[in-house]
mmCIF file with all atom_site columns, C-alpha atoms in Angstrom:
data_model
loop_
_atom_site.group_PDB
_atom_site.id
_atom_site.type_symbol
_atom_site.label_atom_id
_atom_site.label_alt_id
_atom_site.label_comp_id
_atom_site.label_asym_id
_atom_site.label_entity_id
_atom_site.label_seq_id
_atom_site.pdbx_PDB_ins_code
_atom_site.Cartn_x
_atom_site.Cartn_y
_atom_site.Cartn_z
_atom_site.occupancy
_atom_site.B_iso_or_equiv
_atom_site.pdbx_formal_charge
_atom_site.auth_seq_id
_atom_site.auth_comp_id
_atom_site.auth_asym_id
_atom_site.auth_atom_id
_atom_site.pdbx_PDB_model_num
ATOM 1   C CA . MET A 1 1   ? 7.743  3.651   17.024  1.00 52.00 ? 1   MET A CA 1
ATOM 2   C CA . SER A 1 2   ? 6.068  2.529   20.249  1.00 67.00 ? 2   SER A CA 1
ATOM 3   C CA . GLU A 1 3   ? 3.951  5.688   20.287  1.00 90.00 ? 3   GLU A CA 1
ATOM 4   C CA . TRP A 1 4   ? 2.311  4.561   17.026  1.00 95.00 ? 4   TRP A CA 1
ATOM 5   C CA . TRP A 1 5   ? 1.962  1.000   18.318  1.00 96.00 ? 5   TRP A CA 1
ATOM 6   C CA . THR A 1 6   ? 0.053  2.228   21.366  1.00 94.00 ? 6   THR A CA 1
ATOM 7   C CA . CYS A 1 7   ? -2.345 4.148   19.110  1.00 95.00 ? 7   CYS A CA 1
ATOM 8   C CA . LEU A 1 8   ? -3.568 0.888   17.552  1.00 96.00 ? 8   LEU A CA 1
ATOM 9   C CA . GLU A 1 9   ? -6.668 -0.818  18.875  1.00 96.00 ? 9   GLU A CA 1
ATOM 10  C CA . GLU A 1 10  ? -5.979 -4.100  20.645  1.00 97.00 ? 10  GLU A CA 1
ATOM 11  C CA . GLU A 1 11  ? -7.685 -6.117  17.890  1.00 97.00 ? 11  GLU A CA 1
ATOM 12  C CA . THR A 1 12  ? -5.458 -4.524  15.242  1.00 97.00 ? 12  THR A CA 1
ATOM 13  C CA . ARG A 1 13  ? -2.344 -5.136  17.355  1.00 97.00 ? 13  ARG A CA 1
ATOM 14  C CA . GLN A 1 14  ? -3.249 -8.818  17.647  1.00 97.00 ? 14  GLN A CA 1
ATOM 15  C CA . GLN A 1 15  ? -3.812 -9.051  13.876  1.00 97.00 ? 15  GLN A CA 1
ATOM 16  C CA . VAL A 1 16  ? -0.491 -7.344  13.124  1.00 97.00 ? 16  VAL A CA 1
ATOM 17  C CA . ASP A 1 17  ? 1.337  -9.690  15.484  1.00 97.00 ? 17  ASP A CA 1
ATOM 18  C CA . GLU A 1 18  ? -0.303 -12.712 13.809  1.00 97.00 ? 18  GLU A CA 1
ATOM 19  C CA . TYR A 1 19  ? 0.878  -11.438 10.426  1.00 95.00 ? 19  TYR A CA 1
ATOM 20  C CA . VAL A 1 20  ? 4.404  -10.830 11.723  1.00 95.00 ? 20  VAL A CA 1
ATOM 21  C CA . LEU A 1 21  ? 4.644  -14.245 13.360  1.00 96.00 ? 21  LEU A CA 1
ATOM 22  C CA . CYS A 1 22  ? 3.678  -15.816 10.004  1.00 93.00 ? 22  CYS A CA 1
ATOM 23  C CA . ASP A 1 23  ? 6.130  -13.547 8.119   1.00 89.00 ? 23  ASP A CA 1
ATOM 24  C CA . ARG A 1 24  ? 3.367  -11.767 6.228   1.00 89.00 ? 24  ARG A CA 1
ATOM 25  C CA . MET A 1 25  ? 5.098  -8.420  6.303   1.00 87.00 ? 25  MET A CA 1
ATOM 26  C CA . LEU A 1 26  ? 3.028  -6.662  3.638   1.00 86.00 ? 26  LEU A CA 1
ATOM 27  C CA . MET A 1 27  ? -0.240 -7.609  5.318   1.00 93.00 ? 27  MET A CA 1
ATOM 28  C CA . ALA A 1 28  ? 1.090  -6.337  8.660   1.00 95.00 ? 28  ALA A CA 1
ATOM 29  C CA . VAL A 1 29  ? 2.209  -3.029  7.125   1.00 94.00 ? 29  VAL A CA 1
ATOM 30  C CA . LYS A 1 30  ? -1.154 -2.636  5.390   1.00 95.00 ? 30  LYS A CA 1
ATOM 31  C CA . ALA A 1 31  ? -3.048 -3.210  8.653   1.00 97.00 ? 31  ALA A CA 1
ATOM 32  C CA . VAL A 1 32  ? -0.948 -0.652  10.548  1.00 97.00 ? 32  VAL A CA 1
ATOM 33  C CA . TRP A 1 33  ? -1.071 1.905   7.746   1.00 96.00 ? 33  TRP A CA 1
ATOM 34  C CA . GLU A 1 34  ? -4.825 1.633   7.193   1.00 96.00 ? 34  GLU A CA 1
ATOM 35  C CA . ALA A 1 35  ? -5.537 1.924   10.923  1.00 97.00 ? 35  ALA A CA 1
ATOM 36  C CA . LEU A 1 36  ? -3.258 4.899   11.563  1.00 96.00 ? 36  LEU A CA 1
ATOM 37  C CA . ARG A 1 37  ? -3.259 6.791   8.276   1.00 95.00 ? 37  ARG A CA 1
ATOM 38  C CA . PRO A 1 38  ? -6.080 9.071   9.514   1.00 95.00 ? 38  PRO A CA 1
ATOM 39  C CA . LEU A 1 39  ? -3.747 10.094  12.360  1.00 95.00 ? 39  LEU A CA 1
ATOM 40  C CA . GLY A 1 40  ? -0.987 11.072  9.920   1.00 94.00 ? 40  GLY A CA 1
ATOM 41  C CA . LEU A 1 41  ? 1.048  7.859   9.788   1.00 94.00 ? 41  LEU A CA 1
ATOM 42  C CA . GLY A 1 42  ? 2.919  7.442   6.506   1.00 93.00 ? 42  GLY A CA 1
ATOM 43  C CA . LEU A 1 43  ? 3.755  4.197   4.764   1.00 90.00 ? 43  LEU A CA 1
ATOM 44  C CA . ARG A 1 44  ? 7.418  4.395   5.789   1.00 89.00 ? 44  ARG A CA 1
ATOM 45  C CA . GLU A 1 45  ? 6.432  4.800   9.444   1.00 93.00 ? 45  GLU A CA 1
ATOM 46  C CA . ALA A 1 46  ? 4.043  1.833   9.126   1.00 94.00 ? 46  ALA A CA 1
ATOM 47  C CA . GLU A 1 47  ? 6.965  -0.270  7.868   1.00 91.00 ? 47  GLU A CA 1
ATOM 48  C CA . GLN A 1 48  ? 9.027  0.857   10.852  1.00 93.00 ? 48  GLN A CA 1
ATOM 49  C CA . VAL A 1 49  ? 6.253  -0.116  13.289  1.00 95.00 ? 49  VAL A CA 1
ATOM 50  C CA . VAL A 1 50  ? 6.154  -3.592  11.718  1.00 94.00 ? 50  VAL A CA 1
ATOM 51  C CA . TYR A 1 51  ? 9.952  -3.847  11.684  1.00 92.00 ? 51  TYR A CA 1
ATOM 52  C CA . ALA A 1 52  ? 9.923  -3.174  15.434  1.00 94.00 ? 52  ALA A CA 1
ATOM 53  C CA . ARG A 1 53  ? 7.481  -6.070  15.868  1.00 95.00 ? 53  ARG A CA 1
ATOM 54  C CA . TYR A 1 54  ? 9.797  -8.345  13.853  1.00 92.00 ? 54  TYR A CA 1
ATOM 55  C CA . GLU A 1 55  ? 12.627 -7.338  16.186  1.00 92.00 ? 55  GLU A CA 1
ATOM 56  C CA . PHE A 1 56  ? 10.415 -7.891  19.243  1.00 95.00 ? 56  PHE A CA 1
ATOM 57  C CA . PHE A 1 57  ? 9.522  -11.445 18.177  1.00 95.00 ? 57  PHE A CA 1
ATOM 58  C CA . GLY A 1 58  ? 12.969 -12.340 16.794  1.00 92.00 ? 58  GLY A CA 1
ATOM 59  C CA . ASP A 1 59  ? 13.354 -16.089 16.271  1.00 91.00 ? 59  ASP A CA 1
ATOM 60  C CA . ARG A 1 60  ? 9.673  -16.726 16.975  1.00 94.00 ? 60  ARG A CA 1
ATOM 61  C CA . VAL A 1 61  ? 8.801  -15.418 13.486  1.00 93.00 ? 61  VAL A CA 1
ATOM 62  C CA . ARG A 1 62  ? 8.089  -18.421 11.249  1.00 91.00 ? 62  ARG A CA 1
ATOM 63  C CA . ARG A 1 63  ? 10.061 -17.280 8.223   1.00 84.00 ? 63  ARG A CA 1
ATOM 64  C CA . ARG A 1 64  ? 8.707  -18.371 4.869   1.00 80.00 ? 64  ARG A CA 1
ATOM 65  C CA . GLN A 1 65  ? 10.805 -20.684 2.781   1.00 83.00 ? 65  GLN A CA 1
ATOM 66  C CA . PRO A 1 66  ? 12.670 -18.788 0.065   1.00 86.00 ? 66  PRO A CA 1
ATOM 67  C CA . ASP A 1 67  ? 11.282 -18.979 -3.456  1.00 91.00 ? 67  ASP A CA 1
ATOM 68  C CA . PRO A 1 68  ? 12.982 -21.741 -5.442  1.00 94.00 ? 68  PRO A CA 1
ATOM 69  C CA . LEU A 1 69  ? 15.439 -20.488 -8.053  1.00 95.00 ? 69  LEU A CA 1
ATOM 70  C CA . ASP A 1 70  ? 16.035 -23.671 -10.045 1.00 96.00 ? 70  ASP A CA 1
ATOM 71  C CA . VAL A 1 71  ? 15.136 -23.560 -13.731 1.00 97.00 ? 71  VAL A CA 1
ATOM 72  C CA . GLY A 1 72  ? 12.416 -26.205 -13.422 1.00 96.00 ? 72  GLY A CA 1
ATOM 73  C CA . SER A 1 73  ? 10.529 -24.346 -10.676 1.00 96.00 ? 73  SER A CA 1
ATOM 74  C CA . LEU A 1 74  ? 10.900 -20.980 -12.399 1.00 97.00 ? 74  LEU A CA 1
ATOM 75  C CA . ALA A 1 75  ? 9.809  -22.402 -15.765 1.00 96.00 ? 75  ALA A CA 1
ATOM 76  C CA . ALA A 1 76  ? 6.727  -23.951 -14.147 1.00 96.00 ? 76  ALA A CA 1
ATOM 77  C CA . ARG A 1 77  ? 5.824  -20.645 -12.546 1.00 95.00 ? 77  ARG A CA 1
ATOM 78  C CA . ALA A 1 78  ? 6.394  -18.832 -15.878 1.00 96.00 ? 78  ALA A CA 1
ATOM 79  C CA . ALA A 1 79  ? 4.111  -21.312 -17.660 1.00 94.00 ? 79  ALA A CA 1
ATOM 80  C CA . SER A 1 80  ? 1.359  -20.697 -15.100 1.00 95.00 ? 80  SER A CA 1
ATOM 81  C CA . HIS A 1 81  ? 0.935  -17.056 -16.160 1.00 93.00 ? 81  HIS A CA 1
ATOM 82  C CA . PRO A 1 82  ? -1.492 -16.099 -18.926 1.00 91.00 ? 82  PRO A CA 1
ATOM 83  C CA . GLY A 1 83  ? 0.202  -14.934 -22.077 1.00 86.00 ? 83  GLY A CA 1
ATOM 84  C CA . ARG A 1 84  ? 3.439  -15.751 -23.813 1.00 91.00 ? 84  ARG A CA 1
ATOM 85  C CA . VAL A 1 85  ? 6.724  -15.103 -21.999 1.00 95.00 ? 85  VAL A CA 1
ATOM 86  C CA . VAL A 1 86  ? 8.802  -12.776 -24.176 1.00 95.00 ? 86  VAL A CA 1
ATOM 87  C CA . ALA A 1 87  ? 11.550 -11.961 -21.669 1.00 95.00 ? 87  ALA A CA 1
ATOM 88  C CA . VAL A 1 88  ? 12.733 -12.494 -18.115 1.00 97.00 ? 88  VAL A CA 1
ATOM 89  C CA . GLU A 1 89  ? 13.604 -9.470  -16.017 1.00 96.00 ? 89  GLU A CA 1
ATOM 90  C CA . ALA A 1 90  ? 15.140 -8.852  -12.609 1.00 96.00 ? 90  ALA A CA 1
ATOM 91  C CA . VAL A 1 91  ? 14.178 -5.693  -10.706 1.00 94.00 ? 91  VAL A CA 1
ATOM 92  C CA . TRP A 1 92  ? 15.578 -4.333  -7.435  1.00 93.00 ? 92  TRP A CA 1
ATOM 93  C CA . ASP A 1 93  ? 13.205 -3.490  -4.594  1.00 89.00 ? 93  ASP A CA 1
ATOM 94  C CA . GLY A 1 94  ? 13.574 -3.031  -0.864  1.00 81.00 ? 94  GLY A CA 1
ATOM 95  C CA . ASP A 1 95  ? 11.919 -2.300  2.431   1.00 71.00 ? 95  ASP A CA 1
ATOM 96  C CA . THR A 1 96  ? 12.853 -1.684  6.039   1.00 63.00 ? 96  THR A CA 1
ATOM 97  C CA . VAL A 1 97  ? 12.302 -5.330  7.044   1.00 63.00 ? 97  VAL A CA 1
ATOM 98  C CA . HIS A 1 98  ? 14.100 -7.189  4.256   1.00 69.00 ? 98  HIS A CA 1
ATOM 99  C CA . ASP A 1 99  ? 16.588 -4.554  3.079   1.00 81.00 ? 99  ASP A CA 1
ATOM 100 C CA . TRP A 1 100 ? 17.334 -4.821  -0.676  1.00 88.00 ? 100 TRP A CA 1
ATOM 101 C CA . PHE A 1 101 ? 15.966 -7.784  -2.628  1.00 91.00 ? 101 PHE A CA 1
ATOM 102 C CA . VAL A 1 102 ? 15.352 -8.667  -6.267  1.00 94.00 ? 102 VAL A CA 1
ATOM 103 C CA . VAL A 1 103 ? 12.089 -9.632  -7.938  1.00 94.00 ? 103 VAL A CA 1
ATOM 104 C CA . LEU A 1 104 ? 12.257 -11.931 -10.961 1.00 96.00 ? 104 LEU A CA 1
ATOM 105 C CA . VAL A 1 105 ? 9.395  -11.427 -13.408 1.00 96.00 ? 105 VAL A CA 1
ATOM 106 C CA . ALA A 1 106 ? 8.258  -12.919 -16.676 1.00 95.00 ? 106 ALA A CA 1
ATOM 107 C CA . VAL A 1 107 ? 7.529  -10.193 -19.218 1.00 94.00 ? 107 VAL A CA 1
ATOM 108 C CA . LEU A 1 108 ? 4.335  -11.284 -20.956 1.00 93.00 ? 108 LEU A CA 1
ATOM 109 C CA . ASP A 1 109 ? 2.809  -10.547 -24.325 1.00 90.00 ? 109 ASP A CA 1
ATOM 110 C CA . ASP A 1 110 ? -0.802 -11.130 -25.353 1.00 82.00 ? 110 ASP A CA 1
ATOM 111 C CA . PRO A 1 111 ? -1.983 -10.180 -22.832 1.00 83.00 ? 111 PRO A CA 1
ATOM 112 C CA . SER A 1 112 ? 0.891  -7.874  -22.057 1.00 85.00 ? 112 SER A CA 1
ATOM 113 C CA . GLY A 1 113 ? 2.084  -7.400  -18.511 1.00 89.00 ? 113 GLY A CA 1
ATOM 114 C CA . GLU A 1 114 ? 4.314  -9.311  -16.177 1.00 92.00 ? 114 GLU A CA 1
ATOM 115 C CA . GLY A 1 115 ? 4.047  -12.268 -13.874 1.00 93.00 ? 115 GLY A CA 1
ATOM 116 C CA . HIS A 1 116 ? 5.911  -12.810 -10.619 1.00 93.00 ? 116 HIS A CA 1
ATOM 117 C CA . LEU A 1 117 ? 8.455  -15.636 -10.716 1.00 96.00 ? 117 LEU A CA 1
ATOM 118 C CA . ALA A 1 118 ? 10.425 -15.276 -7.469  1.00 95.00 ? 118 ALA A CA 1
ATOM 119 C CA . THR A 1 119 ? 11.559 -12.844 -4.830  1.00 93.00 ? 119 THR A CA 1
ATOM 120 C CA . VAL A 1 120 ? 15.255 -13.192 -4.057  1.00 94.00 ? 120 VAL A CA 1
ATOM 121 C CA . HIS A 1 121 ? 16.273 -12.106 -0.556  1.00 88.00 ? 121 HIS A CA 1
ATOM 122 C CA . ARG A 1 122 ? 19.707 -12.301 1.003   1.00 85.00 ? 122 ARG A CA 1
ATOM 123 C CA . ARG A 1 123 ? 20.238 -15.902 2.092   1.00 79.00 ? 123 ARG A CA 1
ATOM 124 C CA . ALA A 1 124 ? 22.580 -16.862 4.919   1.00 75.00 ? 124 ALA A CA 1
ATOM 125 C CA . GLY A 1 125 ? 25.738 -18.319 3.412   1.00 84.00 ? 125 GLY A CA 1
ATOM 126 C CA . GLY A 1 126 ? 24.518 -17.628 -0.126  1.00 85.00 ? 126 GLY A CA 1
ATOM 127 C CA . PRO A 1 127 ? 25.483 -15.131 -2.788  1.00 90.00 ? 127 PRO A CA 1
ATOM 128 C CA . PRO A 1 128 ? 24.113 -11.578 -2.687  1.00 92.00 ? 128 PRO A CA 1
ATOM 129 C CA . PRO A 1 129 ? 20.530 -11.311 -4.002  1.00 94.00 ? 129 PRO A CA 1
ATOM 130 C CA . GLY A 1 130 ? 21.675 -9.530  -7.181  1.00 95.00 ? 130 GLY A CA 1
ATOM 131 C CA . THR A 1 131 ? 24.081 -12.340 -8.046  1.00 95.00 ? 131 THR A CA 1
ATOM 132 C CA . ALA A 1 132 ? 21.572 -15.106 -7.266  1.00 95.00 ? 132 ALA A CA 1
ATOM 133 C CA . ALA A 1 133 ? 18.813 -13.396 -9.272  1.00 96.00 ? 133 ALA A CA 1
ATOM 134 C CA . ASP A 1 134 ? 21.145 -12.708 -12.181 1.00 97.00 ? 134 ASP A CA 1
ATOM 135 C CA . GLU A 1 135 ? 22.235 -16.359 -12.367 1.00 97.00 ? 135 GLU A CA 1
ATOM 136 C CA . ALA A 1 136 ? 18.700 -17.735 -12.016 1.00 97.00 ? 136 ALA A CA 1
ATOM 137 C CA . GLY A 1 137 ? 17.209 -15.214 -14.459 1.00 97.00 ? 137 GLY A CA 1
ATOM 138 C CA . ARG A 1 138 ? 19.865 -15.865 -17.115 1.00 97.00 ? 138 ARG A CA 1
ATOM 139 C CA . ALA A 1 139 ? 19.439 -19.647 -16.771 1.00 98.00 ? 139 ALA A CA 1
ATOM 140 C CA . LEU A 1 140 ? 15.653 -19.366 -17.122 1.00 98.00 ? 140 LEU A CA 1
ATOM 141 C CA . ALA A 1 141 ? 15.937 -17.004 -20.101 1.00 97.00 ? 141 ALA A CA 1
ATOM 142 C CA . ARG A 1 142 ? 18.324 -19.433 -21.839 1.00 98.00 ? 142 ARG A CA 1
ATOM 143 C CA . TYR A 1 143 ? 15.919 -22.303 -21.131 1.00 98.00 ? 143 TYR A CA 1
ATOM 144 C CA . LEU A 1 144 ? 12.925 -20.322 -22.479 1.00 97.00 ? 144 LEU A CA 1
ATOM 145 C CA . GLU A 1 145 ? 15.010 -18.868 -25.329 1.00 97.00 ? 145 GLU A CA 1
ATOM 146 C CA . VAL A 1 146 ? 14.026 -15.286 -24.490 1.00 96.00 ? 146 VAL A CA 1
ATOM 147 C CA . PRO A 1 147 ? 16.065 -12.184 -23.576 1.00 96.00 ? 147 PRO A CA 1
ATOM 148 C CA . PHE A 1 148 ? 17.061 -11.448 -19.993 1.00 96.00 ? 148 PHE A CA 1
ATOM 149 C CA . HIS A 1 149 ? 17.327 -7.952  -18.538 1.00 95.00 ? 149 HIS A CA 1
ATOM 150 C CA . PHE A 1 150 ? 18.806 -6.827  -15.231 1.00 96.00 ? 150 PHE A CA 1
ATOM 151 C CA . ALA A 1 151 ? 19.989 -3.233  -15.417 1.00 90.00 ? 151 ALA A CA 1
ATOM 152 C CA . TYR A 1 152 ? 22.325 -3.234  -12.400 1.00 86.00 ? 152 TYR A CA 1
ATOM 153 C CA . PRO A 1 153 ? 22.882 -6.672  -10.822 1.00 88.00 ? 153 PRO A CA 1
ATOM 154 C CA . ASP A 1 154 ? 25.700 -5.411  -8.601  1.00 88.00 ? 154 ASP A CA 1
ATOM 155 C CA . VAL A 1 155 ? 24.148 -2.148  -7.378  1.00 84.00 ? 155 VAL A CA 1
ATOM 156 C CA . PRO A 1 156 ? 20.697 -1.959  -5.765  1.00 84.00 ? 156 PRO A CA 1
ATOM 157 C CA . ASP A 1 157 ? 18.641 0.614   -7.665  1.00 79.00 ? 157 ASP A CA 1
ATOM 158 C CA . ASP A 1 158 ? 14.852 0.528   -7.606  1.00 78.00 ? 158 ASP A CA 1
ATOM 159 C CA . GLU A 1 159 ? 14.746 3.251   -10.269 1.00 77.00 ? 159 GLU A CA 1
ATOM 160 C CA . ALA A 1 160 ? 16.860 1.393   -12.848 1.00 75.00 ? 160 ALA A CA 1
ATOM 161 C CA . PRO A 1 161 ? 15.500 1.325   -16.412 1.00 75.00 ? 161 PRO A CA 1
ATOM 162 C CA . ARG A 1 162 ? 13.033 -1.463  -17.070 1.00 78.00 ? 162 ARG A CA 1
ATOM 163 C CA . ARG A 1 163 ? 13.122 -3.746  -20.109 1.00 73.00 ? 163 ARG A CA 1
ATOM 164 C CA . ARG A 1 164 ? 10.129 -2.225  -21.881 1.00 64.00 ? 164 ARG A CA 1
ATOM 165 C CA . THR A 1 165 ? 11.914 1.150   -21.766 1.00 44.00 ? 165 THR A CA 1
ATOM 166 C CA . VAL A 1 166 ? 15.257 -0.226  -22.963 1.00 41.00 ? 166 VAL A CA 1
ATOM 167 C CA . HIS A 1 167 ? 16.160 -1.386  -26.488 1.00 41.00 ? 167 HIS A CA 1
ATOM 168 C CA . GLY A 1 168 ? 19.103 -2.929  -28.229 1.00 41.00 ? 168 GLY A CA 1
ATOM 169 C CA . PRO A 1 169 ? 22.317 -3.851  -26.419 1.00 42.00 ? 169 PRO A CA 1
ATOM 170 C CA . HIS A 1 170 ? 20.707 -3.740  -22.949 1.00 38.00 ? 170 HIS A CA 1
ATOM 171 C CA . ASP A 1 171 ? 18.626 -6.829  -23.761 1.00 40.00 ? 171 ASP A CA 1
ATOM 172 C CA . GLY A 1 172 ? 20.599 -9.871  -23.114 1.00 44.00 ? 172 GLY A CA 1
#
């Protein structure tokens, strides 16, 4: 990906490196993609350029602390969203930097939508992200007395059915 990196203006390269060093991957990808999209760079290639910068910096990247998964922290985050929480859902996602991860969301009603609760990445010495998200999501749903939905906790699938498209025995 060095050929794309060399196409960036020096100011953009410095900004991307600042984002990477602070573990702001999405901001780094956005900067690369916006700068090079007119030259034909796709989003996937922008992620690969940023991934190469993560590899270049290695241990110098100041990794963000993982989102807390305890019920108290998740309940506080759920309460901070507008609207009533009617369910908790876990959804697979992934990228070239973090591999597969799970996003926990509060499904909201009035106004309808969803609010971010936590992003669960693979943690050194910890359970797989699907297992950790499943346990945390179920505990929060029990605490809030709402349904929990995670279509495939054991198999990463970013196209799995979502709660609002599923009825009956899948809620739970």
